[in-house]
Amino acid sequence: MNKTVLITGATSGIGLGCARKFAENGDKLILTGRNEQKLAEICRELTERGCQVLTLAFDVRDREKAKQSVNGLPEEWKAIDVLVNNAGLALGLEPEYEGDLDDWETMIDTNIKGLLTMTRLVVPGMIERGRGHIINVGSVAGDAAYAGGNVYCATKAAVKALTDGLRIDVADTPIRVTNLKPGLVETNFSNVRFHGDEARAKKLYTGIKPLTGDDIADVAVYAANAPEHVQIAEVLILATHQASGSVIVRK
């Protein structure tokens, strides 16, 4: 059965990969992001492929705008079957005692509070309808801290705890909850982390074939289409030469 899938942070990286893969699967897409122009471009691309797409331009940190956008969905788009909480970012790699307070606030507001806002807005409808799936994009960084990762790692550890907590909360319903934990994925993630320093960002992927947004999207689509009695609770997805958040073999 085709589903209605809402994806946050859908304009690049894992979010864009998910948009394309769910579109290939024949699902209807609600795509959110901060960049209205990019959303329009992706909408055109996927509509030309025969996919039904609705775009919502807002920042998940803006609770009121998120609320207006979700509550204002046209009637035929309200029954969201899959929520992909993908919007997130890392900023900086400084030691914790030298970190930028604004960077910390942005990560916490996006990675934790934004995810909570979307969950609070969408999941009650799933409970009411007796069907739904929440896929949170966490990280290997949520399993253990690495040098310079401090606050980012803490936000992804929070994603794990929130995902596990939600799974417990809905265990008496048919709702499924998944935590995807990617390792090294080549997107604009590192470019954002280093505030646009492309040379520094590129170094992270030197000597190893990293994952792509499409690789993570493949797992998301698989989880969403598993038989109803199967709940893919958590998946750690690493590049072949990555063993953990801090162990990467470069050749």
Tab-separated table of C-alpha atoms in Angstrom, residues 1-249:
chain	number	residue	atom	x	y	z
A	1	MET	CA	0.000	0.000	0.000
A	2	ASN	CA	1.304	3.436	-0.914
A	3	LYS	CA	2.011	5.678	2.045
A	4	THR	CA	2.085	9.382	2.844
A	5	VAL	CA	5.617	10.144	4.035
A	6	LEU	CA	6.720	13.371	5.743
A	7	ILE	CA	10.486	13.999	5.586
A	8	THR	CA	12.173	16.864	7.442
A	9	GLY	CA	15.403	18.352	6.118
A	10	ALA	CA	14.556	17.026	2.670
A	11	THR	CA	16.601	19.439	0.549
A	12	SER	CA	19.961	17.633	0.739
A	13	GLY	CA	21.891	14.607	1.952
A	14	ILE	CA	19.996	11.821	3.677
A	15	GLY	CA	16.702	13.724	3.509
A	16	LEU	CA	16.954	14.150	-0.259
A	17	GLY	CA	18.005	10.512	-0.622
A	18	CYS	CA	14.904	9.487	1.344
A	19	ALA	CA	12.685	11.707	-0.803
A	20	ARG	CA	13.940	10.072	-3.987
A	21	LYS	CA	13.788	6.507	-2.657
A	22	PHE	CA	10.282	6.847	-1.198
A	23	ALA	CA	9.218	8.447	-4.497
A	24	GLU	CA	10.556	5.392	-6.355
A	25	ASN	CA	8.488	3.296	-3.976
A	26	GLY	CA	5.341	5.102	-5.192
A	27	ASP	CA	4.641	6.997	-1.971
A	28	LYS	CA	3.165	10.492	-1.562
A	29	LEU	CA	5.676	12.929	-0.107
A	30	ILE	CA	5.458	15.896	2.227
A	31	LEU	CA	8.900	17.501	2.111
A	32	THR	CA	10.051	20.110	4.590
A	33	GLY	CA	13.149	22.284	4.661
A	34	ARG	CA	14.344	25.831	5.165
A	35	ASN	CA	15.231	26.527	1.526
A	36	GLU	CA	12.069	27.239	-0.462
A	37	GLN	CA	13.903	27.325	-3.803
A	38	LYS	CA	15.499	23.912	-3.288
A	39	LEU	CA	12.173	22.467	-2.180
A	40	ALA	CA	10.596	23.762	-5.401
A	41	GLU	CA	13.374	22.188	-7.513
A	42	ILE	CA	13.015	18.804	-5.797
A	43	CYS	CA	9.239	19.025	-6.109
A	44	ARG	CA	9.570	19.563	-9.868
A	45	GLU	CA	12.044	16.686	-10.221
A	46	LEU	CA	9.865	14.190	-8.352
A	47	THR	CA	6.579	15.396	-9.847
A	48	GLU	CA	8.036	14.798	-13.325
A	49	ARG	CA	8.614	11.195	-12.229
A	50	GLY	CA	4.924	10.863	-11.357
A	51	CYS	CA	5.207	11.348	-7.598
A	52	GLN	CA	2.684	13.407	-5.636
A	53	VAL	CA	4.621	16.011	-3.631
A	54	LEU	CA	3.673	18.730	-1.174
A	55	THR	CA	6.385	21.065	0.149
A	56	LEU	CA	6.423	22.991	3.431
A	57	ALA	CA	9.130	25.615	3.946
A	58	PHE	CA	9.975	26.045	7.622
A	59	ASP	CA	12.765	25.493	10.131
A	60	VAL	CA	11.986	22.723	12.654
A	61	ARG	CA	13.381	25.058	15.343
A	62	ASP	CA	10.399	27.367	14.733
A	63	ARG	CA	7.725	25.577	16.729
A	64	GLU	CA	4.882	27.910	15.758
A	65	LYS	CA	5.650	27.703	12.028
A	66	ALA	CA	5.965	23.919	12.264
A	67	LYS	CA	2.609	23.771	14.047
A	68	GLN	CA	0.903	25.996	11.473
A	69	SER	CA	2.378	23.970	8.601
A	70	VAL	CA	1.401	20.538	9.916
A	71	ASN	CA	-2.012	21.552	11.257
A	72	GLY	CA	-2.721	23.422	8.019
A	73	LEU	CA	-2.179	20.420	5.744
A	74	PRO	CA	-4.942	19.876	3.177
A	75	GLU	CA	-7.362	17.139	4.257
A	76	GLU	CA	-6.011	14.632	1.719
A	77	TRP	CA	-2.492	15.006	3.149
A	78	LYS	CA	-3.275	14.837	6.873
A	79	ALA	CA	-3.040	11.046	7.271
A	80	ILE	CA	0.752	10.776	7.576
A	81	ASP	CA	1.898	7.144	7.577
A	82	VAL	CA	5.653	7.678	7.951
A	83	LEU	CA	7.490	10.517	9.684
A	84	VAL	CA	11.207	10.710	8.869
A	85	ASN	CA	12.809	12.987	11.457
A	86	ASN	CA	15.942	13.722	9.467
A	87	ALA	CA	16.599	17.457	9.992
A	88	GLY	CA	19.816	17.805	11.962
A	89	LEU	CA	23.351	19.148	11.871
A	90	ALA	CA	26.742	19.318	13.557
A	91	LEU	CA	28.632	22.539	14.111
A	92	GLY	CA	32.291	22.778	15.066
A	93	LEU	CA	34.842	20.332	16.450
A	94	GLU	CA	36.247	22.415	19.280
A	95	PRO	CA	36.915	21.015	22.746
A	96	GLU	CA	33.874	21.402	24.971
A	97	TYR	CA	35.552	24.120	27.036
A	98	GLU	CA	36.114	26.195	23.866
A	99	GLY	CA	32.810	25.516	22.099
A	100	ASP	CA	30.594	28.165	20.538
A	101	LEU	CA	27.430	28.703	22.587
A	102	ASP	CA	25.406	29.660	19.499
A	103	ASP	CA	26.514	26.475	17.724
A	104	TRP	CA	25.444	24.424	20.742
A	105	GLU	CA	22.046	26.093	20.833
A	106	THR	CA	21.484	25.489	17.115
A	107	MET	CA	22.356	21.783	17.422
A	108	ILE	CA	20.195	21.253	20.504
A	109	ASP	CA	17.248	23.187	19.033
A	110	THR	CA	17.424	21.324	15.717
A	111	ASN	CA	18.543	17.805	16.606
A	112	ILE	CA	16.529	17.391	19.797
A	113	LYS	CA	13.794	20.000	20.124
A	114	GLY	CA	12.957	20.037	16.399
A	115	LEU	CA	12.602	16.252	16.405
A	116	LEU	CA	10.367	16.462	19.489
A	117	THR	CA	8.204	19.159	17.904
A	118	MET	CA	7.566	17.108	14.777
A	119	THR	CA	6.928	13.962	16.815
A	120	ARG	CA	4.412	15.787	19.000
A	121	LEU	CA	2.616	17.226	15.961
A	122	VAL	CA	2.417	14.056	13.864
A	123	VAL	CA	2.260	11.021	16.169
A	124	PRO	CA	-1.137	11.738	17.825
A	125	GLY	CA	-2.772	11.361	14.395
A	126	MET	CA	-1.017	8.036	13.910
A	127	ILE	CA	-2.332	6.833	17.278
A	128	GLU	CA	-5.849	7.941	16.317
A	129	ARG	CA	-5.715	6.119	12.978
A	130	GLY	CA	-4.037	3.021	14.420
A	131	ARG	CA	-1.147	3.038	11.964
A	132	GLY	CA	2.160	4.802	11.467
A	133	HIS	CA	5.920	4.653	11.583
A	134	ILE	CA	8.454	7.124	12.995
A	135	ILE	CA	11.982	6.905	11.586
A	136	ASN	CA	14.490	9.035	13.473
A	137	VAL	CA	17.884	9.685	11.912
A	138	GLY	CA	20.343	9.341	14.766
A	139	SER	CA	24.059	8.628	14.394
A	140	VAL	CA	26.898	6.353	15.398
A	141	ALA	CA	27.892	9.480	17.372
A	142	GLY	CA	25.021	8.715	19.737
A	143	ASP	CA	26.697	5.473	20.849
A	144	ALA	CA	29.932	7.002	22.129
A	145	ALA	CA	31.557	10.420	22.104
A	146	TYR	CA	34.532	11.127	19.847
A	147	ALA	CA	37.141	13.882	20.008
A	148	GLY	CA	35.517	17.247	19.346
A	149	GLY	CA	32.055	15.706	19.052
A	150	ASN	CA	30.916	16.521	22.622
A	151	VAL	CA	27.607	18.412	22.166
A	152	TYR	CA	26.760	16.876	18.774
A	153	CYS	CA	27.299	13.395	20.226
A	154	ALA	CA	25.098	14.350	23.178
A	155	THR	CA	22.271	15.392	20.832
A	156	LYS	CA	22.442	12.077	18.977
A	157	ALA	CA	22.537	10.153	22.266
A	158	ALA	CA	19.344	12.074	23.070
A	159	VAL	CA	17.848	10.947	19.749
A	160	LYS	CA	18.512	7.332	20.754
A	161	ALA	CA	16.926	7.820	24.187
A	162	LEU	CA	13.914	9.646	22.721
A	163	THR	CA	13.450	6.969	20.048
A	164	ASP	CA	13.627	4.182	22.620
A	165	GLY	CA	11.252	6.091	24.906
A	166	LEU	CA	8.721	6.634	22.128
A	167	ARG	CA	8.885	2.950	21.184
A	168	ILE	CA	7.990	2.090	24.774
A	169	ASP	CA	5.174	4.661	24.809
A	170	VAL	CA	3.514	3.208	21.690
A	171	ALA	CA	4.195	-0.482	22.382
A	172	ASP	CA	0.476	-1.083	22.954
A	173	THR	CA	-0.339	0.295	19.482
A	174	PRO	CA	0.529	-0.793	15.916
A	175	ILE	CA	2.911	2.205	15.604
A	176	ARG	CA	6.541	1.305	14.808
A	177	VAL	CA	9.619	3.338	15.761
A	178	THR	CA	13.060	3.095	14.148
A	179	ASN	CA	16.427	4.694	14.906
A	180	LEU	CA	18.822	4.829	11.947
A	181	LYS	CA	22.430	5.402	13.028
A	182	PRO	CA	24.674	6.329	10.068
A	183	GLY	CA	28.430	6.579	10.282
A	184	LEU	CA	30.504	8.500	7.741
A	185	VAL	CA	28.109	9.780	5.057
A	186	GLU	CA	29.329	12.127	2.325
A	187	THR	CA	26.776	14.944	2.207
A	188	ASN	CA	27.037	18.665	2.938
A	189	PHE	CA	27.087	17.674	6.643
A	190	SER	CA	30.809	18.359	7.094
A	191	ASN	CA	30.634	21.539	5.041
A	192	VAL	CA	28.007	22.828	7.484
A	193	ARG	CA	30.014	21.588	10.474
A	194	PHE	CA	33.055	23.582	9.359
A	195	HIS	CA	31.007	26.660	8.458
A	196	GLY	CA	31.674	26.360	4.712
A	197	ASP	CA	35.355	25.340	4.838
A	198	GLU	CA	35.197	22.909	1.896
A	199	ALA	CA	38.866	21.860	2.028
A	200	ARG	CA	38.561	20.854	5.678
A	201	ALA	CA	35.262	19.073	5.016
A	202	LYS	CA	36.718	17.113	2.092
A	203	LYS	CA	39.570	15.765	4.241
A	204	LEU	CA	37.083	13.754	6.297
A	205	TYR	CA	36.332	11.554	3.282
A	206	THR	CA	39.905	11.121	2.052
A	207	GLY	CA	41.128	7.530	1.822
A	208	ILE	CA	37.781	5.877	2.474
A	209	LYS	CA	34.644	5.267	0.433
A	210	PRO	CA	31.952	6.825	2.616
A	211	LEU	CA	28.245	6.091	2.649
A	212	THR	CA	25.835	8.205	0.623
A	213	GLY	CA	22.435	9.634	1.461
A	214	ASP	CA	20.949	6.977	-0.815
A	215	ASP	CA	22.532	4.191	1.265
A	216	ILE	CA	20.725	5.410	4.372
A	217	ALA	CA	17.516	5.978	2.404
A	218	ASP	CA	17.584	2.334	1.266
A	219	VAL	CA	17.447	1.240	4.912
A	220	ALA	CA	14.672	3.729	5.723
A	221	VAL	CA	12.493	2.445	2.863
A	222	TYR	CA	13.191	-1.166	3.860
A	223	ALA	CA	12.178	-0.469	7.478
A	224	ALA	CA	8.998	1.333	6.407
A	225	ASN	CA	7.977	-1.582	4.176
A	226	ALA	CA	8.783	-4.477	6.480
A	227	PRO	CA	5.771	-6.711	7.317
A	228	GLU	CA	3.449	-5.136	9.878
A	229	HIS	CA	4.542	-7.489	12.651
A	230	VAL	CA	8.231	-6.585	12.093
A	231	GLN	CA	9.683	-3.509	13.795
A	232	ILE	CA	13.204	-2.532	12.717
A	233	ALA	CA	14.069	-0.890	16.022
A	234	GLU	CA	17.636	0.253	15.383
A	235	VAL	CA	20.170	-0.016	12.567
A	236	LEU	CA	23.848	0.998	12.688
A	237	ILE	CA	25.068	1.709	9.148
A	238	LEU	CA	28.806	2.140	8.620
A	239	ALA	CA	31.184	2.365	5.683
A	240	THR	CA	33.145	-0.872	5.258
A	241	HIS	CA	36.362	0.585	6.681
A	242	GLN	CA	34.684	2.317	9.605
A	243	ALA	CA	34.384	0.311	12.833
A	244	SER	CA	32.925	2.963	15.156
A	245	GLY	CA	32.510	6.712	15.482
A	246	SER	CA	36.245	7.122	16.062
A	247	VAL	CA	37.831	4.145	14.256
A	248	ILE	CA	38.196	4.818	10.519
A	249	VAL	CA	40.844	3.116	8.385
